[in-house]
Amino acid sequence: MKRTIILTGLIIAIASVSSFAQTVVKKSTKTTVVKKTTVASAKKVSAVDIEEGKQLLAKNDCLSCHKVDVKVVGPAYNDVAKKYPATEANYDALTKKVIAGGSGVWGTVPMSPHPALNPADIKKMVEYILSLK
Ligand code: HEC
């Protein structure tokens, strides 16, 4: 009788240890997956925003002074993309610059200001420009 109780106890103990171990394994797998997703979404700018940015550029006056691969009045967008990494800070800084206009970074010729444009739209255009590399 005693033996059976001890044996049963042992089996329960082994079973719970092994299921605990499984839970730990499952948990750690989950954590890894979550981390990966977070890193990926922090870096990624949506492809939809980039495509919209490209179309917005074409609808506005941007292409009368800029081309993707050659300098016209303003710098080539390829060169802008090379100069600035695609970071949130650069999206914001360049959005402000497009709104305010101005000169001094690429030469003495100023960019015209764009106060009437929606900043969210300008940001998409900047996201498109900085994706060109
Ligand atoms: C009248 C001509 C003109 C138009 C129109 C124009 N740009 Fe520019 N852009 C320039 C010039 C010139 C520069 C360089 C300014 C400088 O040296 O600081 C420039 C610079 C830029 C830069 C880089 C800014 C920096 O500080 O490095 C971005 C990004 C940009 N333009 C985007 C746009 C977008 C988006 C539009 C349309 C909404 C636009 N530009 C319309 C002339 C223009």
Coordinates of C-alpha atoms and ligand atoms in Angstrom, one line a residue:
M1 CA 0.0 0.0 0.0
K2 CA 2.7 2.5 1.0
R3 CA 4.7 1.5 -2.0
T4 CA 1.8 2.3 -4.4
I5 CA 1.3 5.7 -2.8
I6 CA 5.0 6.5 -3.1
L7 CA 5.1 5.2 -6.7
T8 CA 2.0 7.3 -7.6
G9 CA 3.5 10.3 -6.0
L10 CA 6.7 9.8 -8.0
I11 CA 4.8 9.4 -11.3
I12 CA 2.8 12.6 -10.6
A13 CA 6.0 14.4 -9.7
I14 CA 7.7 13.3 -12.9
A15 CA 4.7 14.2 -15.0
S16 CA 4.4 17.7 -13.5
V17 CA 8.1 18.4 -14.0
S18 CA 8.0 17.3 -17.6
S19 CA 4.9 19.4 -18.3
F20 CA 6.5 22.3 -16.5
A21 CA 9.5 21.9 -18.8
Q22 CA 7.3 21.9 -21.8
T23 CA 5.6 25.1 -20.7
V24 CA 9.0 26.8 -20.3
V25 CA 10.0 25.7 -23.8
K26 CA 6.7 26.9 -25.2
K27 CA 7.0 30.2 -23.4
S28 CA 10.6 30.8 -24.6
T29 CA 9.6 30.1 -28.2
K30 CA 6.7 32.6 -27.9
T31 CA 8.9 35.3 -26.5
T32 CA 11.4 35.0 -29.3
V33 CA 8.7 35.3 -31.9
V34 CA 7.2 38.3 -30.3
K35 CA 10.6 40.0 -30.1
K36 CA 11.2 39.4 -33.8
T37 CA 7.9 40.9 -34.8
T38 CA 8.5 44.0 -32.7
V39 CA 11.9 44.7 -34.2
A40 CA 10.5 44.1 -37.7
S41 CA 7.6 46.5 -37.3
A42 CA 9.7 49.2 -35.7
K43 CA 12.0 49.3 -38.8
K44 CA 9.4 48.8 -41.5
V45 CA 7.7 51.6 -43.3
S46 CA 4.5 50.4 -45.0
A47 CA 4.9 49.7 -48.7
V48 CA 1.5 51.3 -49.1
D49 CA 2.8 54.6 -47.7
I50 CA 5.8 54.5 -50.0
E51 CA 3.6 53.9 -53.0
E52 CA 1.3 56.7 -51.9
G53 CA 4.3 59.0 -51.4
K54 CA 5.4 58.3 -55.0
Q55 CA 2.0 59.2 -56.4
L56 CA 1.7 62.3 -54.2
L57 CA 5.2 63.5 -55.4
A58 CA 4.0 63.2 -59.0
K59 CA 0.8 65.1 -58.3
N60 CA 2.6 68.1 -56.6
D61 CA 5.3 70.4 -57.9
C62 CA 8.2 68.3 -56.6
L63 CA 9.2 66.8 -59.9
S64 CA 9.5 70.2 -61.6
C65 CA 12.6 70.7 -59.4
H66 CA 13.7 67.2 -58.6
K67 CA 14.4 64.0 -60.4
V68 CA 15.2 60.6 -58.9
D69 CA 18.6 60.2 -60.6
V70 CA 19.9 63.6 -61.6
K71 CA 20.2 67.0 -60.0
V72 CA 17.8 69.5 -61.5
V73 CA 17.1 72.6 -59.4
G74 CA 17.0 70.5 -56.3
P75 CA 19.2 67.5 -55.5
A76 CA 18.5 64.0 -57.1
Y77 CA 16.3 62.0 -54.8
N78 CA 18.8 59.2 -54.9
D79 CA 21.4 61.5 -53.4
V80 CA 18.9 62.7 -50.7
A81 CA 18.4 58.9 -49.9
K82 CA 22.1 58.3 -49.7
K83 CA 22.6 61.3 -47.3
Y84 CA 19.8 60.5 -44.8
P85 CA 19.2 57.0 -43.3
A86 CA 15.5 56.0 -43.3
T87 CA 14.8 56.9 -39.6
E88 CA 11.8 58.5 -37.9
A89 CA 14.0 61.5 -37.0
N90 CA 15.0 62.1 -40.6
Y91 CA 11.4 61.7 -41.8
D92 CA 10.3 64.4 -39.4
A93 CA 13.2 66.8 -40.1
L94 CA 12.8 66.5 -43.9
T95 CA 9.0 66.9 -43.6
K96 CA 9.6 70.2 -41.8
K97 CA 12.1 71.3 -44.4
V98 CA 9.7 70.7 -47.3
I99 CA 7.0 72.7 -45.5
A100 CA 9.4 75.6 -44.7
G101 CA 11.5 75.4 -47.8
G102 CA 15.0 77.0 -47.7
S103 CA 18.5 76.5 -48.8
G104 CA 22.0 75.8 -47.4
V105 CA 22.2 72.0 -47.3
W106 CA 22.8 71.3 -51.1
G107 CA 23.7 74.8 -52.2
T108 CA 22.5 78.4 -52.3
V109 CA 19.3 77.8 -54.4
P110 CA 16.3 77.6 -52.1
M111 CA 13.4 75.1 -52.2
S112 CA 10.0 76.8 -52.3
P113 CA 8.0 76.4 -49.1
H114 CA 4.9 74.1 -49.1
P115 CA 2.7 75.4 -46.3
A116 CA -0.5 74.2 -47.9
L117 CA 0.4 70.6 -48.1
N118 CA -0.7 68.1 -45.4
P119 CA 2.3 67.2 -43.3
A120 CA 1.2 63.5 -43.2
D121 CA 1.3 63.5 -47.0
I122 CA 4.7 65.1 -47.1
K123 CA 5.9 62.5 -44.7
K124 CA 4.8 59.8 -47.1
M125 CA 6.7 61.5 -49.9
V126 CA 9.8 61.7 -47.7
E127 CA 9.4 58.0 -46.8
Y128 CA 9.3 57.2 -50.6
I129 CA 12.4 59.4 -51.2
L130 CA 14.4 57.8 -48.4
S131 CA 13.4 54.3 -49.7
L132 CA 15.3 55.0 -52.9
K133 CA 18.6 53.1 -52.4
Ligands
HEC1 C1 11.4 75.3 -56.7 C2 12.1 74.1 -56.8 C3 11.7 73.0 -55.8 C4 10.5 72.4 -55.6 C5 9.2 72.7 -56.3 C6 10.7 71.4 -54.6 N1 12.0 71.3 -54.2 FE1 12.8 70.1 -52.8 N2 14.6 71.1 -53.0 C7 14.8 72.1 -53.8 C8 16.2 72.6 -53.6 C9 16.8 73.8 -54.3 C10 16.7 71.8 -52.5 C11 18.0 72.0 -51.8 C12 17.8 72.9 -50.5 C13 19.0 73.1 -49.7 O1 20.1 73.1 -50.2 O2 18.9 73.2 -48.5 C14 15.6 70.9 -52.2 C15 15.8 69.9 -51.2 C16 14.8 68.9 -50.9 C17 15.0 67.8 -50.0 C18 16.3 67.6 -49.1 C19 16.3 68.7 -48.0 C20 17.5 68.7 -47.1 O3 17.5 69.5 -46.2 O4 18.5 68.0 -47.4 C21 13.9 67.1 -50.0 C22 13.6 65.9 -49.1 C23 13.0 67.7 -50.9 N3 13.6 68.8 -51.5 C24 11.7 67.2 -51.2 C25 10.8 67.9 -52.0 C26 9.4 67.6 -52.1 C27 8.8 66.4 -51.4 C28 8.8 68.5 -52.9 C29 7.4 68.6 -53.3 C30 6.4 68.7 -52.3 C31 9.9 69.4 -53.3 N4 11.1 69.1 -52.7 C32 9.7 70.5 -54.2 C33 14.0 72.6 -54.8 C34 12.6 72.3 -54.9

